Amino acid sequence: MKNIKLKMARAEHDLSQQELAERTGVSRQTIGLIELGKYNPTLSLCLSICKALGKTLDDLFWDEK
C-alpha cells in the first residue's frame, strides 16, 4: 500500500525525497520505497520522519482501514 500521507506531508514542507532523506539519515531511495509501500521502515526511522515533518505516527503511518 502506497504511503500517500507521507508524500503529502513531505510536499507540505516543500521537501524533496533527498532533503527528507538527509534529515532522517537514510538514502533517497529508502524514502521513495516507503512512499511506494515497498519498504517497511523501522520504528526508529518512522519516528525520525515524523519529527522531521512535525507529524505523529498516526498522521503518517496508521492504516485507517
Short mmCIF file of C-alpha atoms in Angstrom, two decimals:
data_model
loop_
_atom_site.label_atom_id
_atom_site.label_comp_id
_atom_site.label_asym_id
_atom_site.label_seq_id
_atom_site.Cartn_x
_atom_site.Cartn_y
_atom_site.Cartn_z
CA MET A 1 0.00 0.00 0.00
CA LYS A 2 1.39 3.37 -1.01
CA ASN A 3 2.05 5.89 1.74
CA ILE A 4 0.28 8.91 0.28
CA LYS A 5 0.18 10.57 3.71
CA LEU A 6 3.97 10.67 3.86
CA LYS A 7 4.26 12.04 0.33
CA MET A 8 1.67 14.74 1.06
CA ALA A 9 3.34 15.75 4.35
CA ARG A 10 6.70 15.96 2.58
CA ALA A 11 5.15 18.15 -0.12
CA GLU A 12 3.53 20.41 2.53
CA HIS A 13 7.03 21.14 3.81
CA ASP A 14 8.32 21.61 0.25
CA LEU A 15 10.93 18.89 0.75
CA SER A 16 12.30 16.58 -1.90
CA GLN A 17 12.86 12.92 -1.13
CA GLN A 18 16.57 13.70 -0.97
CA GLU A 19 16.09 16.51 1.58
CA LEU A 20 13.91 14.33 3.82
CA ALA A 21 16.42 11.51 3.50
CA GLU A 22 19.25 13.80 4.62
CA ARG A 23 17.22 14.97 7.62
CA THR A 24 16.50 11.39 8.67
CA GLY A 25 19.85 9.78 7.86
CA VAL A 26 18.72 7.41 5.11
CA SER A 27 19.02 7.31 1.32
CA ARG A 28 16.64 8.97 -1.10
CA GLN A 29 15.79 5.51 -2.40
CA THR A 30 14.61 4.46 1.08
CA ILE A 31 12.20 7.39 1.26
CA GLY A 32 10.96 6.58 -2.24
CA LEU A 33 10.39 2.93 -1.35
CA ILE A 34 8.49 3.87 1.82
CA GLU A 35 6.24 6.17 -0.22
CA LEU A 36 5.65 3.37 -2.75
CA GLY A 37 4.80 0.92 0.03
CA LYS A 38 7.70 -1.35 -0.89
CA TYR A 39 9.71 -0.87 2.31
CA ASN A 40 8.61 -1.22 5.91
CA PRO A 41 10.61 1.30 7.95
CA THR A 42 11.77 0.60 11.48
CA LEU A 43 10.02 2.34 14.34
CA SER A 44 13.12 4.47 14.83
CA LEU A 45 13.01 5.64 11.20
CA CYS A 46 9.26 6.29 11.44
CA LEU A 47 9.88 8.50 14.47
CA SER A 48 12.68 10.37 12.68
CA ILE A 49 10.42 11.01 9.70
CA CYS A 50 7.60 12.19 11.98
CA LYS A 51 9.94 14.55 13.82
CA ALA A 52 11.31 15.97 10.55
CA LEU A 53 7.79 16.63 9.27
CA GLY A 54 6.16 17.70 12.55
CA LYS A 55 3.64 14.85 12.38
CA THR A 56 2.64 11.95 14.63
CA LEU A 57 2.95 8.25 13.88
CA ASP A 58 -0.83 8.12 13.49
CA ASP A 59 -0.71 11.00 10.98
CA LEU A 60 1.74 9.27 8.68
CA PHE A 61 1.73 5.54 9.31
CA TRP A 62 -1.62 4.42 10.73
CA ASP A 63 -3.71 2.42 8.29
CA GLU A 64 -7.31 3.55 8.75
CA LYS A 65 -8.90 0.51 7.05
#
